[in-house]
PDB file of C-alpha atoms and ligand atoms in Angstrom:
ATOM      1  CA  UNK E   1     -21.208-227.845  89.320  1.00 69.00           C
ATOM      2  CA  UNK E   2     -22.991-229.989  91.488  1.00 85.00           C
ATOM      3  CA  UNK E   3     -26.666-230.935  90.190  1.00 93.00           C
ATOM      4  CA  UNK E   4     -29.828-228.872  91.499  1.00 96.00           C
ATOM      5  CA  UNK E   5     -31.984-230.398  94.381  1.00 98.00           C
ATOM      6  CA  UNK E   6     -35.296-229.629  92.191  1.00 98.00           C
ATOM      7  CA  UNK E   7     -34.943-228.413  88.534  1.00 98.00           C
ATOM      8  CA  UNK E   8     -38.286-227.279  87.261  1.00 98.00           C
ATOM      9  CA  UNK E   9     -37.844-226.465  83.464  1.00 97.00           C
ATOM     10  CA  UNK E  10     -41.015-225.401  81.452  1.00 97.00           C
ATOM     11  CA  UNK E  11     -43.315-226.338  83.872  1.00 98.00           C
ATOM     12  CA  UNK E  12     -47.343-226.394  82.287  1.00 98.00           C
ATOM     13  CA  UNK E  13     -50.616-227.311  83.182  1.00 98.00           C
ATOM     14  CA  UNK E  14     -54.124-226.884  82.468  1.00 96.00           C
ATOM     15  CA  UNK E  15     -57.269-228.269  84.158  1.00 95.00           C
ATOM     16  CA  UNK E  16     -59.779-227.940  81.680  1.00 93.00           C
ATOM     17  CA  UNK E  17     -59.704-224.220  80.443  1.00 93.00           C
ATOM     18  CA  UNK E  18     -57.981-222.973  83.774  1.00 95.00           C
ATOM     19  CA  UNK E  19     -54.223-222.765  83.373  1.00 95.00           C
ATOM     20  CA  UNK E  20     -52.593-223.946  86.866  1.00 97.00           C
ATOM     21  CA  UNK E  21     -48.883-223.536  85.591  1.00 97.00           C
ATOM     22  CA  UNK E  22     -47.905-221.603  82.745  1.00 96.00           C
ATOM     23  CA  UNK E  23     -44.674-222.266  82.453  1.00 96.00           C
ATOM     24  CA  UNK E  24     -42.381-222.145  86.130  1.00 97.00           C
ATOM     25  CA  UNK E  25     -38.620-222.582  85.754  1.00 97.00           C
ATOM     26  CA  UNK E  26     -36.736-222.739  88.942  1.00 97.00           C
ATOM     27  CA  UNK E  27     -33.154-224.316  90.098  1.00 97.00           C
ATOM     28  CA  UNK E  28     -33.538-224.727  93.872  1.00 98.00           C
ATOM     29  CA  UNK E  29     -29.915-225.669  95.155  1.00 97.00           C
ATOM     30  CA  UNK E  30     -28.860-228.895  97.470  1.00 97.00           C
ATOM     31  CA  UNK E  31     -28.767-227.338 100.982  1.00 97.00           C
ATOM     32  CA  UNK E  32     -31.365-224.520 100.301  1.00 97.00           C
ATOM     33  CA  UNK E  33     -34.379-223.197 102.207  1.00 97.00           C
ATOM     34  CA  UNK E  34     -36.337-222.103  99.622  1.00 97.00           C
ATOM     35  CA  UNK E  35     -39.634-220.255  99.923  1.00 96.00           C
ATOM     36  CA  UNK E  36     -42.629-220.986  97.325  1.00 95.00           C
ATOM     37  CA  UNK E  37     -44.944-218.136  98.563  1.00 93.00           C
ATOM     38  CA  UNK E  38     -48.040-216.959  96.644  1.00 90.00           C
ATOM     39  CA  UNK E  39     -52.196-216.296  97.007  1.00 88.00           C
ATOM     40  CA  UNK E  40     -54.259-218.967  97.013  1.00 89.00           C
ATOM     41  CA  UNK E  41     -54.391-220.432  93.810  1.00 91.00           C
ATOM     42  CA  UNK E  42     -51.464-219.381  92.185  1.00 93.00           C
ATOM     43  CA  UNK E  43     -50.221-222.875  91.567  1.00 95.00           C
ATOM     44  CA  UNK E  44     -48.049-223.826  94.713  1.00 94.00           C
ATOM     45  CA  UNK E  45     -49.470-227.705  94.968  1.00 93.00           C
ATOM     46  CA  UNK E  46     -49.916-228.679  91.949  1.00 95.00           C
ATOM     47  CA  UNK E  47     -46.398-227.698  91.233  1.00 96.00           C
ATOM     48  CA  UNK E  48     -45.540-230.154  94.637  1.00 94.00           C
ATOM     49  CA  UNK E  49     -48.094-232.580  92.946  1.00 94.00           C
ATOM     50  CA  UNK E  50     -45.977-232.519  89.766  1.00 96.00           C
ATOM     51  CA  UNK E  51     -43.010-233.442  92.301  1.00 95.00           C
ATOM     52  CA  UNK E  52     -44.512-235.732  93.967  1.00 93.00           C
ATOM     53  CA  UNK E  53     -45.525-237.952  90.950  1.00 92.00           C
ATOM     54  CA  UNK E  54     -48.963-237.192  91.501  1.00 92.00           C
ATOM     55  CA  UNK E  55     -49.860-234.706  88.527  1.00 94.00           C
ATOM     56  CA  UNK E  56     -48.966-235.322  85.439  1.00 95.00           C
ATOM     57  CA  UNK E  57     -48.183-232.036  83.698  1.00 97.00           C
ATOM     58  CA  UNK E  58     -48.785-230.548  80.241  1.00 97.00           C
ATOM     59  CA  UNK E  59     -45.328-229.660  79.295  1.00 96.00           C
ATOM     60  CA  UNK E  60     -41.923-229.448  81.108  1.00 97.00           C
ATOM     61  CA  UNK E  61     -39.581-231.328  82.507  1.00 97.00           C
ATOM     62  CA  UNK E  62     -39.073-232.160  86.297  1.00 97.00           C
ATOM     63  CA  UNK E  63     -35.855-233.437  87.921  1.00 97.00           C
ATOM     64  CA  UNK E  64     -35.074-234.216  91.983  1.00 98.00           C
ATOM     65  CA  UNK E  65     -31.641-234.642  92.560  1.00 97.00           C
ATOM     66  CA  UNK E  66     -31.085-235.139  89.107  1.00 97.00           C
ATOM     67  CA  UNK E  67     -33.696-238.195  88.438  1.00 97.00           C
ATOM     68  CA  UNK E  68     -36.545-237.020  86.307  1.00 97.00           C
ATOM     69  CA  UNK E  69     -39.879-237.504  87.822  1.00 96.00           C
ATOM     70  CA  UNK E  70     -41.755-239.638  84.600  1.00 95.00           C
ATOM     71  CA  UNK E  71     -39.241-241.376  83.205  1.00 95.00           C
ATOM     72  CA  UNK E  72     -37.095-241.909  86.324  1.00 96.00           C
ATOM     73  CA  UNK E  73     -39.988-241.966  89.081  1.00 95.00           C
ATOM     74  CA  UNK E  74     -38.695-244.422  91.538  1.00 93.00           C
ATOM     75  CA  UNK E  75     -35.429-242.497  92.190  1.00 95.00           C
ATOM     76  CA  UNK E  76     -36.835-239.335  91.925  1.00 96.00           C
ATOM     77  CA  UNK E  77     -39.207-240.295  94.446  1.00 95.00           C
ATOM     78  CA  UNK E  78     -37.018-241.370  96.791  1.00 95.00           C
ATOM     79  CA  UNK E  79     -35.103-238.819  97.156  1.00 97.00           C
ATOM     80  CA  UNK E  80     -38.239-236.462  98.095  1.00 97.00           C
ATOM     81  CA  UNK E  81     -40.176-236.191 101.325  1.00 96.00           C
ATOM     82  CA  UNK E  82     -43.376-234.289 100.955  1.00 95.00           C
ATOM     83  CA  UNK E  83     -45.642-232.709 103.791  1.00 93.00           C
ATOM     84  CA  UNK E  84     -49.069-232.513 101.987  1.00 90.00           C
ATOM     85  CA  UNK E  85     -51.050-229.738 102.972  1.00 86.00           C
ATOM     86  CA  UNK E  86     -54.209-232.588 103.242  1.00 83.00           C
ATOM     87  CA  UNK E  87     -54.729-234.225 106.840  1.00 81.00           C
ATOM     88  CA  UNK E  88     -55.543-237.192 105.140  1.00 79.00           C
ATOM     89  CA  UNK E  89     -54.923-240.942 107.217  1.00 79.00           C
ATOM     90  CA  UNK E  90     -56.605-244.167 107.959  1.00 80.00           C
ATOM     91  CA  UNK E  91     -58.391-242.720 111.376  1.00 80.00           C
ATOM     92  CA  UNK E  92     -58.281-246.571 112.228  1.00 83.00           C
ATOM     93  CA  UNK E  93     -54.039-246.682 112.086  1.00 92.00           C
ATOM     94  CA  UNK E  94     -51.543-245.825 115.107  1.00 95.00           C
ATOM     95  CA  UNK E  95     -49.152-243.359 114.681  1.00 96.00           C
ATOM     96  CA  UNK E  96     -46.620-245.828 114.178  1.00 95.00           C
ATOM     97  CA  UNK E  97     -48.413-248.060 112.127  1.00 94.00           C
ATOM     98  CA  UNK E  98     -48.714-244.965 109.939  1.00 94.00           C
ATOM     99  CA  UNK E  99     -45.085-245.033 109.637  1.00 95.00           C
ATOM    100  CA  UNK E 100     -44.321-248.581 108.848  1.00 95.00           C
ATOM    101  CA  UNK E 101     -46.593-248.282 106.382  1.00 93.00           C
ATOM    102  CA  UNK E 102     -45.335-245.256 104.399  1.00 92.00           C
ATOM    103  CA  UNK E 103     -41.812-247.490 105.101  1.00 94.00           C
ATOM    104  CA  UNK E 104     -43.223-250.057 103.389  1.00 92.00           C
ATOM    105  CA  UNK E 105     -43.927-247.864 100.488  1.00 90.00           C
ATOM    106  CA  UNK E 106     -40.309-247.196 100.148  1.00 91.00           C
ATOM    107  CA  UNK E 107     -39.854-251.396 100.546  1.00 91.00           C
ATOM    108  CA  UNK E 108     -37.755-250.544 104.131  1.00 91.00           C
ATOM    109  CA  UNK E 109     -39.108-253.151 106.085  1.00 86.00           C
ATOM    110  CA  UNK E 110     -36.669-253.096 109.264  1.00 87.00           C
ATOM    111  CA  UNK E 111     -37.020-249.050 110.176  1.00 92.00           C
ATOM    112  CA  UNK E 112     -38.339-248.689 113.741  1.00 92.00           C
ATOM    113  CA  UNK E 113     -35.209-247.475 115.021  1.00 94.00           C
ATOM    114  CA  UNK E 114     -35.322-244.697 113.051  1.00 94.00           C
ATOM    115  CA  UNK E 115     -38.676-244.087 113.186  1.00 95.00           C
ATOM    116  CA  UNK E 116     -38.778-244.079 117.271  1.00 95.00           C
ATOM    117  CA  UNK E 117     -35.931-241.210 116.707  1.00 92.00           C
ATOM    118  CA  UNK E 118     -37.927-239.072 114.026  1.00 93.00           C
ATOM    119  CA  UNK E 119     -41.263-239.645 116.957  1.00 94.00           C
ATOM    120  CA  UNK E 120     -39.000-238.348 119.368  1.00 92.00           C
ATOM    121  CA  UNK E 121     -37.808-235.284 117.542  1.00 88.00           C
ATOM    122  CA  UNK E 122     -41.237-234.494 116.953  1.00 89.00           C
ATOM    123  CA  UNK E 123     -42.415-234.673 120.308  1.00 88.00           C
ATOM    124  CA  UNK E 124     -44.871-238.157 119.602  1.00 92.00           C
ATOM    125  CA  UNK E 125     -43.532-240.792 121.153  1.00 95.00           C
ATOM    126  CA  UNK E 126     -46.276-240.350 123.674  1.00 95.00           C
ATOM    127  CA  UNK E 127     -48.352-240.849 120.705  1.00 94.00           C
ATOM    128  CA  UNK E 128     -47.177-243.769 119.310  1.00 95.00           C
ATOM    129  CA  UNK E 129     -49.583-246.130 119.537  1.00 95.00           C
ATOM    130  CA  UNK E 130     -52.969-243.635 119.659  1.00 94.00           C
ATOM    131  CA  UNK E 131     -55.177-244.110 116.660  1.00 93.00           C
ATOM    132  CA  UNK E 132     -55.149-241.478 114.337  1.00 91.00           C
ATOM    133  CA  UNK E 133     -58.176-239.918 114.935  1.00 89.00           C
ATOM    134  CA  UNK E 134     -57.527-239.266 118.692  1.00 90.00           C
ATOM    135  CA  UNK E 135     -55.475-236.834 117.423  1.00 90.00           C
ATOM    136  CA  UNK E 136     -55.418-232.645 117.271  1.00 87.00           C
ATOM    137  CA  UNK E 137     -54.867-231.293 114.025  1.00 85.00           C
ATOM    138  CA  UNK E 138     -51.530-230.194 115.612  1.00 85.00           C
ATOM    139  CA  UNK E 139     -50.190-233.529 116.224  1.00 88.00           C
ATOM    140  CA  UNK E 140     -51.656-234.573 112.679  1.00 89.00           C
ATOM    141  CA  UNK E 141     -49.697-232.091 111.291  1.00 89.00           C
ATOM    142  CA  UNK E 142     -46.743-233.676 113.266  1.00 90.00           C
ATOM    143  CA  UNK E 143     -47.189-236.893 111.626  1.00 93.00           C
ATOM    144  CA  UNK E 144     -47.373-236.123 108.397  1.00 93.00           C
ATOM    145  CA  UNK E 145     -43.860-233.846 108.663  1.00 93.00           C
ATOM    146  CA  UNK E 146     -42.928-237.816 110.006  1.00 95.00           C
ATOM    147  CA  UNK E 147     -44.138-239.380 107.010  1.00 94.00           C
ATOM    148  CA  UNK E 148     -42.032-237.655 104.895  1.00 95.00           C
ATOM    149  CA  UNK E 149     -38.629-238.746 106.742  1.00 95.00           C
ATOM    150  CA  UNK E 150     -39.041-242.329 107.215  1.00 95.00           C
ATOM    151  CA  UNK E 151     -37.189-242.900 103.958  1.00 95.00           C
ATOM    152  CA  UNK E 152     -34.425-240.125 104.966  1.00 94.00           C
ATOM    153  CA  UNK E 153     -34.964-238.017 101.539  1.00 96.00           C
ATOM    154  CA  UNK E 154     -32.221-235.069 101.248  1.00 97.00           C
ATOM    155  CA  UNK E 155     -34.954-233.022  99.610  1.00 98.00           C
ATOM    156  CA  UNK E 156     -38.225-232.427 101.798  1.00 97.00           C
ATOM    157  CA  UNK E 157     -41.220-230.359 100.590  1.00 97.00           C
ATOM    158  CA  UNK E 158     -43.787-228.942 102.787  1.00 95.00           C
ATOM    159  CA  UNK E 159     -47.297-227.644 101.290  1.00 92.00           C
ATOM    160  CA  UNK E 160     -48.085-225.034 103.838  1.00 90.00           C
ATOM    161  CA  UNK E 161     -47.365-227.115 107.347  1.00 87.00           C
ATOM    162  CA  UNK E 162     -48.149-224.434 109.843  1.00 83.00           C
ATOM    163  CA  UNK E 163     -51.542-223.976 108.224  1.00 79.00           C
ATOM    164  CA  UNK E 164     -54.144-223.841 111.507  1.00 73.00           C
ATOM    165  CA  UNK E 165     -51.390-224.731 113.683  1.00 78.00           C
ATOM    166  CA  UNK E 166     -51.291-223.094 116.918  1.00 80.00           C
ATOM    167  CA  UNK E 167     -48.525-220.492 117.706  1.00 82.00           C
ATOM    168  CA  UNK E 168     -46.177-222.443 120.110  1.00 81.00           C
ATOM    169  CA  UNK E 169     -46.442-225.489 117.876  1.00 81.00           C
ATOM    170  CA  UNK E 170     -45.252-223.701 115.080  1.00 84.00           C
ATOM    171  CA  UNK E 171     -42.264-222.425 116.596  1.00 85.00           C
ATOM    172  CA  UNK E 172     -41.896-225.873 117.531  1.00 84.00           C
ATOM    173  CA  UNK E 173     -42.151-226.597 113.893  1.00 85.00           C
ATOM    174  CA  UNK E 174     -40.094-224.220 112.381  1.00 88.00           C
ATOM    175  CA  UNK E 175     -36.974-224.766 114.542  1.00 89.00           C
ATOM    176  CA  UNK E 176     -37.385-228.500 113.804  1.00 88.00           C
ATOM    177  CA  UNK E 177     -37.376-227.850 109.938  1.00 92.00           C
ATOM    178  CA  UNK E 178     -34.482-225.189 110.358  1.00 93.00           C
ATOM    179  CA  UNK E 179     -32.849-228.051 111.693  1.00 92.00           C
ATOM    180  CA  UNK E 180     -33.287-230.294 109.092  1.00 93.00           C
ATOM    181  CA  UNK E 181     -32.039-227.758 107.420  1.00 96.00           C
ATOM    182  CA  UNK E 182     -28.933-227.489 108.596  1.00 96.00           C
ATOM    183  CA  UNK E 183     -28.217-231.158 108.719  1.00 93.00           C
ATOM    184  CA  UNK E 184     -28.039-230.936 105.269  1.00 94.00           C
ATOM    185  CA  UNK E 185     -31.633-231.527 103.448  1.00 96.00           C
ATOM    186  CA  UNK E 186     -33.029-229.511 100.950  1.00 98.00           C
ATOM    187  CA  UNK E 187     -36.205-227.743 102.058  1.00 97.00           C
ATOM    188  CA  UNK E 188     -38.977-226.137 100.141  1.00 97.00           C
ATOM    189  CA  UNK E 189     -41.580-224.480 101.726  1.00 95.00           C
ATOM    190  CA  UNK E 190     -44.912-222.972 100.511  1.00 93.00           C
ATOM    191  CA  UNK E 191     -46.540-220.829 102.932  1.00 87.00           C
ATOM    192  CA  UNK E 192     -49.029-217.651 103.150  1.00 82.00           C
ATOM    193  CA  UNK E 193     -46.926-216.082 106.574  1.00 80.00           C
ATOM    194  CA  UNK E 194     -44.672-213.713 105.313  1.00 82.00           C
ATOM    195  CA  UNK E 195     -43.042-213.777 108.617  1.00 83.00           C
ATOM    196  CA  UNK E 196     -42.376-217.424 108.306  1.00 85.00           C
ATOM    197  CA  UNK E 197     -40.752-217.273 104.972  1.00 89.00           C
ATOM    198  CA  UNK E 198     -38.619-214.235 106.201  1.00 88.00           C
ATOM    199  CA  UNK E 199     -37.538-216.208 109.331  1.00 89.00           C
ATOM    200  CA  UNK E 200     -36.558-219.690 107.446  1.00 93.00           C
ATOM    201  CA  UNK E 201     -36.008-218.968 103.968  1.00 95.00           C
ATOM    202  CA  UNK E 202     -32.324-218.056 101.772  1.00 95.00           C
ATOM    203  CA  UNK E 203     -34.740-217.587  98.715  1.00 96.00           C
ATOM    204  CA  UNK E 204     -37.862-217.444  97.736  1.00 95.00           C
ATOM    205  CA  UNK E 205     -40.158-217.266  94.675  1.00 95.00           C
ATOM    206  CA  UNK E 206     -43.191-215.944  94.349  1.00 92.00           C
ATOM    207  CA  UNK E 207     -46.056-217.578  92.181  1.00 94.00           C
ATOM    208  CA  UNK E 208     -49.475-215.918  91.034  1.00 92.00           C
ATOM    209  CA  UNK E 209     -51.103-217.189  88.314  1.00 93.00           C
ATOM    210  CA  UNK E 210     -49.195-220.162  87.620  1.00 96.00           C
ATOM    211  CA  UNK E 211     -46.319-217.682  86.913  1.00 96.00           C
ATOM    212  CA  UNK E 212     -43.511-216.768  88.701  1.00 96.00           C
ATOM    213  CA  UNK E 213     -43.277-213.446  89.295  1.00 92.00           C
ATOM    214  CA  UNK E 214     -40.362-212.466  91.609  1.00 92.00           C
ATOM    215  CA  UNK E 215     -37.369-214.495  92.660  1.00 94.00           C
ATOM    216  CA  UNK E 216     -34.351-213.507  94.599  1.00 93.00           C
ATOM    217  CA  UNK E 217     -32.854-213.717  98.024  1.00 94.00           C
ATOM    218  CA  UNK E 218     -35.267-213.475 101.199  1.00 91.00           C
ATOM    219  CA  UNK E 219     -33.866-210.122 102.060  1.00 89.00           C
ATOM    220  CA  UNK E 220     -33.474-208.502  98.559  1.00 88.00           C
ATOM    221  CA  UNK E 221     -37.304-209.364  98.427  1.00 86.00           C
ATOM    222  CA  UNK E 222     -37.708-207.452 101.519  1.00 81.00           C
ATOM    223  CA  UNK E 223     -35.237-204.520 100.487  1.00 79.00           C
ATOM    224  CA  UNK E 224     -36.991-204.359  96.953  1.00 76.00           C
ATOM    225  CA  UNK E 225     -40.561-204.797  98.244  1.00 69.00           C
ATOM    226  CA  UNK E 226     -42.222-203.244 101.292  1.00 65.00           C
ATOM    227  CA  UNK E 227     -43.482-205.792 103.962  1.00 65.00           C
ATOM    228  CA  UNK E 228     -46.436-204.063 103.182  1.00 61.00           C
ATOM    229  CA  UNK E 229     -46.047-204.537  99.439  1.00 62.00           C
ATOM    230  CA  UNK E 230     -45.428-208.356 100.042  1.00 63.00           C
ATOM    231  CA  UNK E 231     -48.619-208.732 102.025  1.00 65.00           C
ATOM    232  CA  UNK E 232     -50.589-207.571  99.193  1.00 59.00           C
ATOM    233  CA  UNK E 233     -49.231-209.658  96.772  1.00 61.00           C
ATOM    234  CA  UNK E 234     -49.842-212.718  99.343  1.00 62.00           C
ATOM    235  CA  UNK E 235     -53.397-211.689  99.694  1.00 58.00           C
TER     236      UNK E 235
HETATM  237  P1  ATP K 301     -53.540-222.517  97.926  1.00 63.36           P
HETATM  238  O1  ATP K 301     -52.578-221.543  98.488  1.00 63.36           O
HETATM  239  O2  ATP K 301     -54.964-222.098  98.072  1.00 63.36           O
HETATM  240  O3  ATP K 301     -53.299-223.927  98.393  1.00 63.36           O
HETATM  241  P2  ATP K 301     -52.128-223.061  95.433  1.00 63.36           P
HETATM  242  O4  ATP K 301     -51.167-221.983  95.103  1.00 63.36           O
HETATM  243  O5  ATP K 301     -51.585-224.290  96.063  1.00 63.36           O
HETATM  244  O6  ATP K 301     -53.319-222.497  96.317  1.00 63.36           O
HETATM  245  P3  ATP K 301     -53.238-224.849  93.459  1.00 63.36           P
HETATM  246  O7  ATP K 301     -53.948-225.690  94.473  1.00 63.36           O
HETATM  247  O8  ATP K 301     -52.062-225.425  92.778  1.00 63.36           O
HETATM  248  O9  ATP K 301     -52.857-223.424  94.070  1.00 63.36           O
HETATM  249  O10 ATP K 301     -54.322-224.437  92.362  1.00 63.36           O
HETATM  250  C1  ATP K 301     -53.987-223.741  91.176  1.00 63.36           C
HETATM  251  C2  ATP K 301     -55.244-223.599  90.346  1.00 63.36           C
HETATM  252  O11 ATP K 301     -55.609-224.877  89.822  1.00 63.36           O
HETATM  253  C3  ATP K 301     -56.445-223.107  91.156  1.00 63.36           C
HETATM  254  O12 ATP K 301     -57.213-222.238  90.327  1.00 63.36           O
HETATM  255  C4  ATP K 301     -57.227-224.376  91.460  1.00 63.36           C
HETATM  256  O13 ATP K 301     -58.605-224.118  91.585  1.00 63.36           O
HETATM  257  C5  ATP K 301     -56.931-225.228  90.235  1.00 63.36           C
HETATM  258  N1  ATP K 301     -56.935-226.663  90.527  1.00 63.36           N
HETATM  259  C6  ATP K 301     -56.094-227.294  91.378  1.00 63.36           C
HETATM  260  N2  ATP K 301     -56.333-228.619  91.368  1.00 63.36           N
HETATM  261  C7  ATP K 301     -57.344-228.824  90.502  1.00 63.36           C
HETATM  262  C8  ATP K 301     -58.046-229.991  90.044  1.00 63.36           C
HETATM  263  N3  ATP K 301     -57.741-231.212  90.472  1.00 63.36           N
HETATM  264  N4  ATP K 301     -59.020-229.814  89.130  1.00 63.36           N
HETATM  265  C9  ATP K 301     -59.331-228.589  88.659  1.00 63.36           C
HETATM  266  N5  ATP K 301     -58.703-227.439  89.033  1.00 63.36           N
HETATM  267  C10 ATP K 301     -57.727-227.564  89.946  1.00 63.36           C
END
């Protein structure tokens, strides 16, 4: 059997008295779209957090293509590209300088080919060298999905990345991801638009509380659940 893309085993964490995760276990297969839907506050980033290397959590164990993310960070990290729900940059840095620096992160030091093709599939090259702060929160958004390729990870999660984004864009968006997608990477999406997780997802697992609390295929979800039903537990 070939290993999971994420393996989430015991997953806990408190901040202070408030429990974030209270225990998540979840095998999301290479090749998967998988859906991490749930209300605000259920737990969605800080699990991605946990991913990312960024939280440290209470309990459990965390594994990206089979590296574990403490005691095997570097390969676990590499293998991940993450879309943070933040619109956080240096307002002062180009688009491209954005790039070479996240590159640099990964210690890739000869990647502008690649990252004039990602610009291009995004619809930026136009962008290139604009400061970051001349930028709409659409194109923001853009650059951030670009962040998260430069080091070609197999397994890319994105924290909510149509969140204000206008309707055309996020078409735009989606069928770039669904593309991804189907050249092979792993995706993981959290997101509060049913619709969106209905049009992208195979699976999808809903969190509330730091628990999950239904997990299945996209449309066993929808034959077990009115959309209706789904929309309140979103809410
Ligand atoms: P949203 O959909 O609003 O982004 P979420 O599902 O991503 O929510 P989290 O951001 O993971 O949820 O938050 C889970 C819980 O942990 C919330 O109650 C939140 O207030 C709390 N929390 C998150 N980060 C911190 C922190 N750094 N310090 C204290 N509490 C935190």
């Amino acid at each position: 059997m070939s290993v999971s893309a994420i393996s989430i085993r015991g997953a806990r964490k408190h901040y202070g008295p408030l429990q974030a995760l209270a225990g998540v276990d979840l095998e999301i297969r290479q090749g998967e779209f998988f859906g991490l839907l749930g209300p605000n506050g259920a737990g969605k980033t800080t699990l991605i957090s946990a991913l990312a290397g960024l939280t440290r959590l209470d309990d459990g164990v965390l594994e990206v293509m089979g590296h574990d993310v403490v005691s095997d960070y570097r390969n676990a990290r590499r293998q991940l590209g993450v879309v943070p729900q933040e619109l956080v940059f240096d307002p002062f840095f180009t688009v491209r300088e954005a790039l070479r620096l996240q590159s640099g992160y990964f210690g890739l030091t000869r990647n502008d080919a690649w990252i004039d093709e990602i610009l291009e599939h995004l619809d930026l090259t136009a962008k290139a060298d604009a400061n970051m702060r001349m930028l709409s929160g659409g194109m923001k958004r853009r650059v951030l999905v670009a962040q998260a390729l430069v080091h070609r990870p197999p397994v890319i999660v994105l924290d909510e990345p149509t969140a204000g984004v206008d309707v055309e864009l996020r078409q735009g968006l989606w069928a770039f991801i669904r593309k991804l997608n189907t050249d092979g990477h792993t995706i993981v999406l959290t997101t509060h638009y049913l619709e969106e997780a209905e049009a992208l997802c195979h699976r999808i697992a809903m969190l509330k509380a730091g628990r999950i609390v239904a997990l299945d295929t996209t449309s066993n979800l929808l034959h077990r659940f009115s959309t209706h039903a789904l929309r309140v537990r979103l809410a």
